[in-house]
Structure formats: structure tokens, C-alpha cells
Coordinates of N, CA and C in Angstrom, one line a residue:
M1 N -9.2 30.3 -13.1 CA -8.5 29.0 -12.3 C -7.5 30.0 -11.6
L2 N -7.2 29.0 -10.2 CA -6.4 29.6 -9.3 C -4.9 30.0 -10.0
Q3 N -4.1 30.8 -9.4 CA -3.0 31.3 -9.9 C -2.1 30.8 -8.5
G4 N -1.0 30.1 -9.0 CA 0.1 29.9 -7.9 C -0.2 28.7 -7.2
G5 N 0.6 27.8 -6.6 CA 0.3 26.4 -6.0 C 0.3 25.0 -6.7
F6 N -0.3 25.3 -8.2 CA -0.2 24.0 -9.0 C 1.4 23.7 -9.0
T7 N 2.2 24.5 -9.4 CA 3.7 24.2 -9.5 C 4.5 24.0 -8.4
S8 N 4.3 25.2 -7.6 CA 5.1 25.0 -6.2 C 5.0 24.0 -5.4
V9 N 4.1 23.2 -5.4 CA 4.1 22.1 -4.7 C 5.0 21.2 -4.8
L10 N 5.3 21.2 -6.2 CA 6.5 20.1 -6.9 C 7.7 20.4 -6.2
Q11 N 8.0 21.4 -5.4 CA 9.3 21.7 -4.9 C 9.2 21.3 -3.4
V12 N 8.5 21.1 -2.8 CA 8.5 20.7 -1.5 C 9.6 19.5 -1.0
K13 N 10.1 19.7 0.1 CA 11.0 18.8 0.2 C 10.7 18.3 1.5
S14 N 9.7 18.4 2.5 CA 9.3 17.8 3.8 C 7.8 17.8 3.8
R15 N 7.7 17.0 4.8 CA 6.0 17.0 5.3 C 5.4 18.2 5.5
E16 N 6.2 19.0 6.3 CA 5.7 20.4 6.7 C 5.6 21.0 5.5
E17 N 6.3 21.4 4.6 CA 6.4 22.1 3.5 C 5.1 21.7 2.6
L18 N 4.9 20.4 2.2 CA 3.8 19.8 1.7 C 2.6 20.1 2.2
L19 N 2.4 19.9 3.8 CA 0.8 20.3 4.4 C 0.9 21.9 4.3
A20 N 1.9 22.6 4.1 CA 1.8 24.2 4.0 C 1.1 24.6 2.5
E21 N 1.8 24.0 1.6 CA 1.2 24.0 0.2 C -0.2 23.6 0.1
V22 N -0.4 22.4 0.6 CA -1.8 21.8 0.4 C -2.9 22.7 1.1
V23 N -2.7 23.1 2.4 CA -3.4 24.1 3.3 C -3.7 25.5 2.3
G24 N -2.8 26.2 1.9 CA -2.5 27.2 1.1 C -3.6 27.2 0.1
F25 N -3.5 26.2 -0.7 CA -4.5 25.9 -1.9 C -5.8 25.6 -1.5
T26 N -6.0 25.1 -0.5 CA -7.2 24.5 0.2 C -8.1 26.0 0.5
R27 N -7.4 26.8 1.0 CA -7.7 28.1 1.5 C -8.1 29.0 0.3
R28 N -7.4 29.2 -0.5 CA -7.7 29.9 -1.6 C -8.9 29.4 -2.8
L29 N -8.9 28.2 -2.4 CA -10.1 27.6 -3.3 C -11.2 27.8 -2.6
G30 N -11.3 28.0 -1.1 CA -12.5 28.7 -0.5 C -12.9 27.4 0.6
F31 N -12.2 26.6 1.1 CA -12.2 25.5 2.1 C -11.4 25.7 3.3
E32 N -11.8 25.3 4.4 CA -11.1 25.1 5.5 C -10.4 24.2 5.8
T33 N -10.6 22.9 5.6 CA -10.0 21.7 6.1 C -9.7 21.0 4.8
V34 N -8.7 20.3 5.0 CA -8.2 19.5 3.8 C -7.4 18.2 4.4
T35 N -7.7 17.1 3.9 CA -6.6 15.8 3.8 C -6.2 15.4 2.9
A36 N -4.8 15.3 2.3 CA -4.2 14.6 1.5 C -3.4 13.6 1.7
M37 N -3.7 12.5 1.1 CA -3.3 11.0 1.4 C -2.8 10.2 0.6
A38 N -1.4 9.8 0.9 CA -1.1 8.8 -0.1 C -1.3 7.1 0.5
I39 N -1.7 6.3 -0.4 CA -2.0 4.9 -0.2 C -1.3 3.9 -0.8
V40 N -0.7 3.0 -0.5 CA 0.2 2.0 -1.1 C -0.6 0.5 -0.8
D41 N -1.0 -0.2 -1.7 CA -1.5 -1.5 -1.5 C -0.3 -2.5 -1.4
H42 N -0.2 -3.5 -0.4 CA 0.7 -4.3 -0.2 C 0.0 -5.6 -0.4
F43 N 0.8 -6.5 -1.3 CA 0.6 -8.1 -1.3 C 0.1 -8.7 -0.2
R44 N 1.0 -8.8 0.7 CA 0.6 -9.4 2.1 C 0.6 -8.0 2.9
G45 N -0.6 -8.3 3.6 CA -0.6 -7.4 4.8 C -1.5 -6.3 4.3
E46 N -1.7 -5.2 5.4 CA -2.8 -4.1 5.1 C -2.3 -3.0 4.3
P47 N -3.1 -2.3 3.4 CA -2.9 -1.0 3.0 C -2.0 -0.1 3.7
E48 N -0.8 0.8 3.2 CA -0.4 1.6 4.1 C -0.8 3.0 3.7
F49 N -1.5 3.7 5.0 CA -1.8 5.1 4.6 C -0.9 6.1 5.2
L50 N -0.6 7.3 4.6 CA 0.4 8.3 4.9 C -0.5 9.5 4.5
W51 N -0.3 10.7 5.3 CA -1.0 11.5 4.9 C -1.1 12.8 5.7
V52 N -1.2 14.1 5.2 CA -1.1 15.3 5.9 C -2.5 15.8 5.9
D53 N -2.5 16.6 6.9 CA -4.2 17.3 7.2 C -4.2 18.4 7.8
N54 N -5.0 19.2 7.8 CA -5.3 20.3 9.3 C -6.7 20.2 9.8
T55 N -6.9 18.6 10.1 CA -8.2 18.4 11.0 C -8.1 18.9 12.3
P56 N -8.9 19.6 12.7 CA -9.3 20.2 14.1 C -8.8 18.9 15.0
A57 N -8.3 19.3 16.0 CA -7.7 18.4 17.3 C -8.9 18.1 17.9
A58 N -10.0 18.8 17.7 CA -11.3 18.1 18.4 C -11.9 16.9 17.9
C59 N -11.6 16.6 16.6 CA -12.4 15.9 16.2 C -11.6 14.7 15.4
R60 N -10.4 14.7 15.6 CA -9.0 14.0 14.9 C -9.5 12.5 15.4
E61 N -10.0 12.2 16.7 CA -10.2 10.7 17.1 C -11.4 10.2 16.4
L62 N -12.3 11.0 15.9 CA -13.3 10.8 15.1 C -12.9 10.2 13.6
F63 N -11.9 10.7 13.3 CA -11.5 10.4 11.9 C -10.3 9.2 11.7
D64 N -9.6 9.3 13.1 CA -9.0 8.2 13.3 C -9.4 6.7 13.5
D65 N -10.8 6.9 13.5 CA -11.4 5.5 13.9 C -11.0 4.6 12.7
K66 N -10.9 3.3 13.4 CA -10.5 2.2 11.9 C -11.5 2.1 11.3
D67 N -13.1 2.1 11.7 CA -14.1 1.9 10.9 C -14.5 3.1 10.1
N68 N -13.9 4.4 10.3 CA -14.4 5.5 9.7 C -14.4 5.3 8.1
G69 N -13.5 4.6 7.7 CA -13.1 4.6 6.1 C -14.3 3.5 5.7
R70 N -14.6 2.7 6.3 CA -15.7 1.5 5.7 C -17.2 2.5 6.0
R71 N -17.1 3.1 6.9 CA -18.3 3.7 7.2 C -18.9 4.9 6.1
D72 N -17.7 5.6 5.9 CA -18.1 7.0 5.0 C -18.1 6.8 3.8
P73 N -19.3 7.3 2.9 CA -19.6 7.2 1.7 C -18.5 7.8 0.8
V74 N -18.2 9.1 1.0 CA -17.0 9.5 0.4 C -16.0 8.9 0.2
M75 N -15.4 7.9 1.4 CA -14.3 7.4 1.1 C -14.4 6.2 0.3
Q76 N -15.5 5.5 0.5 CA -16.2 4.4 -0.5 C -15.9 4.8 -1.8
H77 N -16.4 5.9 -2.2 CA -16.4 6.4 -3.5 C -15.2 6.5 -4.2
C78 N -14.1 7.3 -3.4 CA -13.1 7.3 -3.9 C -12.1 6.4 -3.8
K79 N -12.5 5.2 -3.1 CA -11.9 3.9 -3.3 C -12.2 3.3 -4.6
R80 N -13.2 3.5 -5.1 CA -13.7 2.7 -6.0 C -13.7 3.5 -7.6
A81 N -13.8 4.8 -7.4 CA -13.8 5.6 -8.7 C -12.6 6.7 -8.7
S82 N -12.6 7.2 -10.0 CA -11.4 8.5 -10.2 C -12.4 9.7 -10.4
V83 N -13.6 9.5 -10.6 CA -14.2 10.7 -10.9 C -14.4 11.5 -9.4
P84 N -14.3 12.8 -9.2 CA -14.6 13.9 -8.1 C -15.9 13.5 -7.4
I85 N -16.1 13.3 -6.3 CA -17.5 13.4 -5.5 C -17.7 15.1 -4.8
I86 N -18.9 15.5 -5.2 CA -19.3 16.7 -4.5 C -20.2 16.2 -3.3
W87 N -19.8 16.2 -2.3 CA -20.8 15.6 -0.9 C -21.2 16.4 -0.2
T88 N -22.6 16.3 0.0 CA -23.1 17.1 1.2 C -23.9 16.0 2.4
Q89 N -24.9 16.8 3.1 CA -25.7 15.9 3.9 C -26.5 14.9 3.3
D90 N -26.8 15.2 2.3 CA -27.8 14.2 1.7 C -26.8 12.9 1.0
T91 N -25.6 13.0 0.8 CA -24.7 12.0 0.3 C -24.9 10.9 1.6
Y92 N -24.5 11.7 2.7 CA -24.5 10.9 3.9 C -25.8 9.8 4.3
V93 N -27.0 10.9 4.2 CA -28.4 10.4 4.3 C -28.5 9.4 3.3
S94 N -28.3 9.4 2.0 CA -28.6 8.5 1.3 C -27.9 7.1 1.5
A95 N -26.6 7.1 2.2 CA -26.0 5.9 2.4 C -26.3 5.5 3.6
G96 N -27.3 5.8 4.5 CA -27.7 5.5 5.8 C -26.7 6.0 6.9
Q97 N -26.2 6.9 6.7 CA -24.9 7.7 7.7 C -25.2 8.8 8.0
A98 N -26.7 9.0 8.3 CA -26.9 10.5 8.6 C -26.3 10.8 9.8
A99 N -26.2 10.0 11.1 CA -25.7 10.4 12.3 C -24.1 10.6 12.0
K100 N -23.5 10.0 11.1 CA -22.3 10.4 10.9 C -21.9 11.7 10.3
W101 N -23.0 12.2 9.3 CA -22.5 13.7 8.8 C -23.0 14.7 10.2
E102 N -24.0 14.3 11.1 CA -24.3 15.1 12.2 C -23.1 15.3 13.1
E103 N -22.1 14.2 13.3 CA -21.1 14.1 14.2 C -20.1 15.1 13.5
Q104 N -19.6 14.8 12.2 CA -18.7 15.7 11.7 C -19.1 17.3 11.4
A105 N -20.4 17.3 11.2 CA -21.0 18.4 11.0 C -20.6 19.6 12.4
R106 N -20.4 19.0 13.7 CA -20.2 19.9 14.3 C -18.8 20.5 14.4
F107 N -18.0 19.9 13.8 CA -16.8 20.3 13.8 C -16.3 21.1 12.1
G108 N -17.4 21.4 11.5 CA -17.3 22.1 10.4 C -17.4 21.6 9.1
Y109 N -17.6 20.2 9.3 CA -17.8 19.4 8.0 C -19.0 19.0 7.4
H110 N -19.4 20.1 6.7 CA -20.8 20.1 6.0 C -21.1 19.5 4.7
T111 N -20.0 20.0 3.9 CA -19.9 19.7 2.6 C -18.4 19.6 2.0
G112 N -18.2 19.2 1.0 CA -16.9 19.2 0.5 C -16.6 18.4 -1.3
I113 N -15.4 18.5 -1.6 CA -15.1 17.7 -2.8 C -14.0 17.0 -2.7
A114 N -14.0 15.5 -2.8 CA -12.8 14.7 -2.9 C -12.6 14.1 -4.0
L115 N -11.6 13.4 -4.3 CA -11.0 12.7 -5.6 C -9.8 11.7 -5.1
A116 N -9.8 10.7 -5.9 CA -8.8 10.0 -5.8 C -8.0 9.6 -7.2
L117 N -6.5 9.6 -7.3 CA -6.1 9.1 -8.5 C -5.4 7.6 -7.9
H118 N -5.6 6.9 -9.1 CA -5.4 5.5 -9.0 C -4.1 5.4 -9.8
L119 N -3.3 4.8 -9.1 CA -2.0 5.1 -10.1 C -1.3 3.5 -10.3
P120 N -0.3 3.4 -10.8 CA 0.3 2.1 -11.2 C 0.9 1.9 -9.8
E121 N 1.1 0.3 -9.8 CA 2.2 -0.2 -8.9 C 1.4 -0.1 -7.5
G122 N 0.0 -0.3 -7.5 CA -0.8 -0.2 -6.4 C -0.7 1.1 -5.7
R123 N -0.3 2.0 -6.1 CA -0.4 3.2 -5.3 C -1.5 4.2 -5.5
H124 N -1.8 4.9 -4.6 CA -3.1 5.7 -4.7 C -3.0 7.2 -4.3
F125 N -3.5 8.2 -4.7 CA -3.5 9.5 -4.0 C -4.8 10.0 -3.7
M126 N -5.3 10.4 -2.8 CA -6.8 10.9 -2.3 C -6.6 12.4 -1.7
M127 N -7.5 13.3 -2.2 CA -7.8 14.6 -1.5 C -8.9 15.0 -1.5
G128 N -9.2 15.5 -0.4 CA -10.6 16.1 0.0 C -10.5 17.3 0.8
V129 N -11.4 18.3 0.2 CA -11.2 19.6 1.1 C -12.7 19.8 1.6
D130 N -12.8 20.5 2.5 CA -14.1 20.5 3.3 C -14.5 21.7 3.6
R131 N -15.6 22.3 4.0 CA -16.0 23.7 4.5 C -17.4 23.6 5.2
D132 N -17.6 24.6 6.0 CA -18.8 24.7 7.2 C -20.0 25.3 6.6
R133 N -20.1 25.5 5.0 CA -21.2 26.1 4.3 C -21.3 25.2 3.1
P134 N -22.5 25.8 2.5 CA -23.0 24.9 1.1 C -21.9 25.6 0.0
L135 N -21.9 25.1 -0.7 CA -20.8 25.2 -2.2 C -21.9 26.3 -2.8
P136 N -21.3 27.3 -3.7 CA -21.8 28.3 -4.5 C -23.0 27.8 -5.3
A137 N -24.0 28.7 -5.4 CA -25.0 28.3 -6.0 C -25.0 28.1 -7.7
S138 N -23.9 28.7 -8.1 CA -23.6 29.0 -9.5 C -22.8 27.6 -9.9
S139 N -23.4 26.7 -10.9 CA -22.9 25.6 -11.1 C -21.6 26.0 -11.8
A140 N -21.0 26.9 -12.5 CA -20.2 27.2 -13.3 C -18.9 27.6 -12.1
E141 N -19.0 28.0 -10.9 CA -18.1 28.2 -9.9 C -17.8 27.0 -9.2
V142 N -18.9 26.1 -9.1 CA -18.7 24.7 -8.8 C -17.8 24.0 -9.6
T143 N -17.9 24.4 -10.9 CA -17.2 23.5 -11.9 C -15.9 23.6 -11.8
R144 N -15.5 24.9 -11.5 CA -14.2 25.8 -11.7 C -13.6 25.0 -10.4
M145 N -14.0 24.9 -9.2 CA -13.6 24.6 -8.0 C -13.2 23.1 -8.3
V146 N -14.1 22.2 -8.8 CA -13.6 20.8 -9.4 C -12.2 20.7 -10.0
A147 N -12.5 21.7 -11.3 CA -11.1 21.6 -11.9 C -9.9 22.0 -11.4
D148 N -10.1 23.0 -10.5 CA -9.1 23.3 -9.9 C -8.3 22.5 -8.7
L149 N -9.1 21.7 -8.3 CA -8.7 20.8 -7.1 C -8.3 19.5 -8.1
Q150 N -9.0 19.3 -9.2 CA -8.1 18.1 -10.1 C -6.6 18.4 -10.6
L151 N -6.4 19.6 -11.3 CA -5.3 20.1 -11.3 C -4.5 20.0 -10.3
F152 N -4.8 20.6 -9.3 CA -3.9 20.6 -8.3 C -3.5 19.2 -7.5
A153 N -4.6 18.3 -7.6 CA -4.1 17.0 -7.3 C -3.2 16.1 -7.9
V154 N -3.2 16.4 -9.1 CA -1.8 15.9 -10.3 C -0.6 16.3 -9.6
H155 N -0.7 17.3 -9.4 CA 0.8 17.8 -8.8 C 1.3 17.5 -7.8
A156 N -0.1 17.7 -6.5 CA 0.1 17.3 -5.2 C 0.6 15.5 -5.1
Q157 N 0.2 14.8 -5.7 CA 0.6 13.4 -5.8 C 1.9 12.9 -5.9
D158 N 2.6 13.7 -6.9 CA 3.8 13.5 -7.1 C 4.6 13.8 -6.0
A159 N 4.4 15.0 -5.2 CA 5.1 15.5 -4.3 C 4.9 14.5 -3.2
A160 N 3.6 14.2 -3.1 CA 3.1 13.1 -1.8 C 3.9 12.0 -1.5
L161 N 3.8 11.4 -2.8 CA 4.5 10.3 -2.9 C 6.1 10.3 -2.8
R162 N 6.2 11.3 -3.2 CA 8.0 11.5 -2.8 C 8.4 11.8 -1.5
V163 N 7.5 12.4 -0.8 CA 7.6 13.1 0.5 C 7.5 12.1 1.6
L164 N 6.2 11.5 1.5 CA 5.5 10.7 2.5 C 6.0 9.3 2.3
L165 N 6.3 8.7 1.4 CA 6.6 7.4 1.2 C 8.1 7.2 1.0
P166 N 9.1 6.1 1.8 CA 10.3 5.8 1.9 C 10.4 5.5 0.5
A167 N 11.7 5.4 0.0 CA 12.1 5.1 -1.6 C 12.2 3.7 -1.4
S168 N 11.4 3.0 -2.6 CA 11.5 1.5 -2.7 C 11.6 1.2 -4.1
P169 N 12.9 1.2 -4.5 CA 13.1 0.8 -5.9 C 12.1 -0.3 -6.4
Q170 N 11.6 -0.2 -7.7 CA 10.8 -1.4 -8.2 C 11.3 -1.8 -9.8
A171 N 12.6 -2.0 -9.6 CA 13.0 -2.2 -11.3 C 12.7 -3.3 -12.0
D172 N 12.0 -4.5 -11.3 CA 11.5 -5.5 -12.0 C 10.2 -5.6 -12.2
V173 N 9.5 -4.4 -11.1 CA 7.9 -4.1 -11.3 C 7.4 -3.5 -12.7
P174 N 6.8 -4.0 -13.6 CA 6.5 -3.3 -14.8 C 5.4 -2.0 -14.4
S175 N 5.4 -1.0 -15.5 CA 4.7 0.1 -15.0 C 3.5 0.3 -16.0
L176 N 2.2 -0.2 -15.0 CA 0.9 -0.3 -15.8 C -0.1 1.0 -15.6
T177 N -0.6 1.4 -16.5 CA -1.6 2.4 -16.6 C -2.6 2.4 -15.8
P178 N -3.2 3.5 -15.1 CA -4.2 3.4 -14.1 C -5.3 2.3 -14.7
R179 N -5.6 2.5 -16.0 CA -6.6 2.0 -16.6 C -6.5 0.3 -16.9
E180 N -5.3 -0.1 -17.1 CA -4.6 -1.4 -17.3 C -5.0 -2.0 -16.1
L181 N -4.5 -1.1 -14.8 CA -4.6 -1.6 -13.5 C -6.0 -2.1 -13.1
E182 N -7.0 -1.1 -13.3 CA -8.4 -1.0 -13.4 C -8.7 -2.5 -14.0
S183 N -8.4 -2.5 -14.9 CA -8.9 -3.7 -15.6 C -8.4 -5.2 -15.1
L184 N -7.3 -4.7 -14.7 CA -6.7 -6.2 -14.1 C -7.7 -6.5 -12.9
R185 N -7.7 -5.5 -12.1 CA -8.5 -5.9 -10.8 C -9.9 -6.4 -10.7
W186 N -10.6 -5.8 -11.8 CA -12.0 -6.2 -12.1 C -12.0 -7.6 -12.8
T187 N -11.0 -8.1 -13.5 CA -10.5 -9.4 -14.2 C -10.4 -10.5 -13.2
M188 N -9.8 -9.8 -12.0 CA -9.5 -10.8 -10.8 C -10.8 -11.1 -10.3
E189 N -11.5 -10.0 -10.3 CA -13.1 -10.4 -9.4 C -13.8 -11.2 -10.4
G190 N -13.5 -11.5 -11.3 CA -14.0 -12.5 -12.5 C -15.1 -11.7 -13.5
K191 N -14.6 -10.4 -13.5 CA -15.8 -9.9 -14.6 C -15.1 -10.1 -16.2
T192 N -16.0 -10.0 -17.1 CA -15.9 -10.5 -18.4 C -15.5 -9.2 -18.9
A193 N -14.8 -9.2 -20.0 CA -14.4 -7.9 -20.9 C -15.6 -6.9 -20.9
W194 N -16.6 -7.4 -21.3 CA -17.9 -6.6 -21.5 C -18.3 -6.1 -20.2
E195 N -18.3 -6.7 -19.1 CA -18.6 -6.1 -17.7 C -17.5 -5.0 -17.1
V196 N -16.5 -5.3 -17.8 CA -15.3 -4.3 -17.4 C -15.6 -3.2 -18.1
G197 N -16.1 -3.1 -19.3 CA -16.0 -2.1 -20.0 C -17.3 -1.1 -19.6
N198 N -18.2 -1.9 -18.9 CA -19.5 -1.2 -18.5 C -19.3 -0.6 -17.2
I199 N -18.2 -1.2 -16.3 CA -17.7 -0.8 -15.2 C -17.0 0.5 -15.4
L200 N -16.0 0.7 -16.0 CA -15.2 1.8 -16.4 C -15.7 2.7 -17.5
G201 N -17.0 2.3 -17.8 CA -17.3 3.1 -19.2 C -16.7 3.4 -20.4
I202 N -16.1 2.3 -20.5 CA -15.1 2.1 -22.0 C -15.9 0.7 -22.7
S203 N -15.6 0.7 -24.1 CA -16.0 -0.3 -25.1 C -15.4 -1.7 -24.3
E204 N -16.3 -2.6 -25.0 CA -15.6 -4.0 -24.4 C -14.3 -4.1 -25.1
R205 N -14.0 -3.7 -26.6 CA -12.9 -3.9 -27.1 C -11.6 -3.1 -26.5
T206 N -11.8 -2.0 -25.9 CA -10.9 -1.1 -25.3 C -10.5 -1.9 -23.9
A207 N -11.5 -2.5 -23.1 CA -11.2 -3.2 -22.0 C -10.4 -4.3 -22.0
V208 N -10.4 -5.1 -23.5 CA -9.7 -6.0 -23.8 C -8.3 -5.6 -24.1
L209 N -8.2 -4.5 -25.0 CA -7.0 -3.8 -25.3 C -6.3 -3.9 -23.8
H210 N -6.8 -3.3 -22.8 CA -6.0 -2.8 -21.6 C -5.7 -3.8 -20.9
V211 N -6.4 -5.3 -20.7 CA -5.8 -6.4 -20.2 C -4.8 -7.1 -21.1
N212 N -4.9 -7.0 -22.5 CA -3.7 -7.4 -23.2 C -2.3 -6.9 -23.1
N213 N -2.4 -5.3 -23.1 CA -1.5 -4.6 -22.8 C -1.0 -4.9 -21.3
A214 N -1.5 -5.3 -20.4 CA -1.2 -5.5 -19.0 C -0.6 -6.8 -19.1
T215 N -1.1 -8.0 -19.9 CA -0.6 -9.3 -19.9 C 0.9 -9.0 -20.5
H216 N 0.8 -8.4 -21.6 CA 2.1 -8.3 -22.2 C 3.4 -7.6 -21.4
K217 N 3.1 -6.6 -20.7 CA 3.9 -6.0 -20.0 C 4.2 -6.8 -18.7
L218 N 3.3 -7.6 -18.3 CA 3.9 -8.7 -17.2 C 4.5 -9.9 -17.6
G219 N 4.7 -9.9 -19.0 CA 5.4 -10.9 -19.5 C 4.7 -12.4 -19.6
C220 N 3.4 -12.1 -19.5 CA 2.6 -13.4 -19.5 C 1.7 -13.9 -20.5
V221 N 1.3 -14.9 -20.9 CA 0.6 -15.5 -22.1 C -1.0 -15.2 -21.8
N222 N -1.7 -15.4 -20.9 CA -3.0 -14.8 -20.9 C -3.5 -14.0 -19.6
K223 N -4.3 -13.9 -19.4 CA -5.1 -13.0 -18.3 C -5.0 -13.6 -16.7
H224 N -5.3 -14.6 -16.8 CA -5.5 -15.3 -15.6 C -3.7 -15.3 -15.2
Q225 N -3.0 -15.9 -15.9 CA -1.3 -15.5 -15.5 C -1.0 -14.4 -15.1
A226 N -1.7 -13.4 -15.8 CA -1.5 -11.9 -15.6 C -1.9 -11.3 -14.3
V227 N -3.0 -11.8 -13.8 CA -3.7 -11.6 -12.7 C -2.7 -12.2 -11.3
L228 N -2.4 -13.5 -11.6 CA -1.4 -14.3 -10.6 C -0.3 -13.6 -10.5
K229 N 0.3 -13.1 -11.5 CA 1.8 -12.2 -11.3 C 1.6 -11.0 -10.7
A230 N 0.6 -10.1 -10.9 CA 0.7 -9.0 -10.6 C 0.1 -9.4 -9.3
L231 N -0.4 -9.9 -8.6 CA -0.5 -10.4 -7.4 C 0.7 -10.4 -6.5
R232 N 1.4 -11.4 -7.1 CA 2.5 -11.7 -6.4 C 3.6 -10.6 -6.7
L233 N 3.3 -9.8 -7.3 CA 4.3 -8.3 -7.4 C 3.9 -7.4 -6.7
G234 N 2.6 -7.4 -6.3 CA 1.8 -6.5 -5.4 C 1.6 -5.3 -6.4
V235 N 1.5 -5.6 -7.6 CA 0.8 -4.7 -8.4 C -0.6 -4.3 -8.1
I236 N -1.3 -5.3 -8.0 CA -2.9 -5.1 -7.4 C -3.0 -5.9 -6.2
R237 N -4.1 -6.0 -5.8 CA -4.0 -6.4 -4.3 C -5.7 -7.0 -4.1

């Protein structure tokens, strides 16, 4: 496990300090480029994206393209899942985006690891590290890389949300766990508890428990009322 960088990132006080910590960790992990992004869902309006990165200037326009996130299979994975993704050229080919991989590979984006943390109150933190060569052949080494990235991300998300997002007290908004939020979001999509359980990899009973807990925290009498209130408060979108 990497030493240093896990707790020191908590001490940052500015965007510049956050970027320095994130880039330093990324290079110690064996990668060249990184993006650390805080995302806030808003009930009315588009999501808010705030990030730090060391993307080469030559390819910044490529990643700033509004359609980039919708076309990128790594971004789409992180939008929907909490488990890390190890991506390669095959990831893009399988998604019908071979040309996109070839375009970004010119700037050193050959392979990488990305993950997202889905937090209460419609907040998210995504972090991706990239390099211009394959990952180590040793599965144990790759597992260590993923574990180190996950641990660092847990620390970095706290710093990123504090540094990148303006303070906005939410005293009247209940704090829901990530699982409660996910269960509510899928309930909003019309999924049954059995379907929610299958999607999240939990039992039907646990899915019901998460929805019931969210309903109670929101002060509602049923899941439908809870979904409506969560939408109104901006807890889910």
C-alpha cells in the first residue's frame, strides 16, 4: 500500500493544493494523468461539474466536448455503478467507440482505472487515473492499484467537496446513505424491490429495508411520497 497521500489530502485548503495532492498520488501509483471530479445533482437544471486535472492542453478540447460523457463507456459505467472499472482499448471497442479510444490514445490515454463514489444529497465524486502503457501483468499488482485508488478516493472526495463546492447549508435535508439513495432512484424508475435487489446485488429484503429507511428519514408514509419529496428537495434527480 502506498505511504502518504491518503491523509495529507484532507489538509488541502485550495484547488491548487488539491490538484498537487491528486497528481502526486497518481504518479506514485504509476499513472500520468488524472481527473478528480465533484458532481452535484440539481432538482431543477443540469448537474454541476467541478474538477481538477492535469489533462494535456493539446487534448483538453476533446474532453471538454459536451457529448464526451455520453459517448464514453468509462463515464457511463461510473455514472451507474460504484465498483471501479479497469478500462482498456477493448472497453471502447465493445461499446462501439473504437474511434474515440484511438483519438485519446494519441495523447497517452491507453488504459486506466476509474471509480465513482455516490454520496447522499445528490453528490458524487469521480476519479480516474490513466497511462500510456498496459497495466502490470500481475493480477495482485493491479488489485493493489485498485485498492490504493479506492482508499485515496475516500479521502479525496471529502477534500474535493469542501474545496470545489461553495458552502450551502442543507439543515432541512435528511442525510441518506448511498444505498438508500440508489434504492430510491431505482424505485423512481418503477423498479420493484426484487428488481432493485438484483440491480444493486442485494437481497429483496435488504432493498425493502433501504427504501423504508429512506421513507422514514424523509418523514413520509410510503415510498411513492418519499420519491416525490426526495425530488423536491433535490436529494435525487
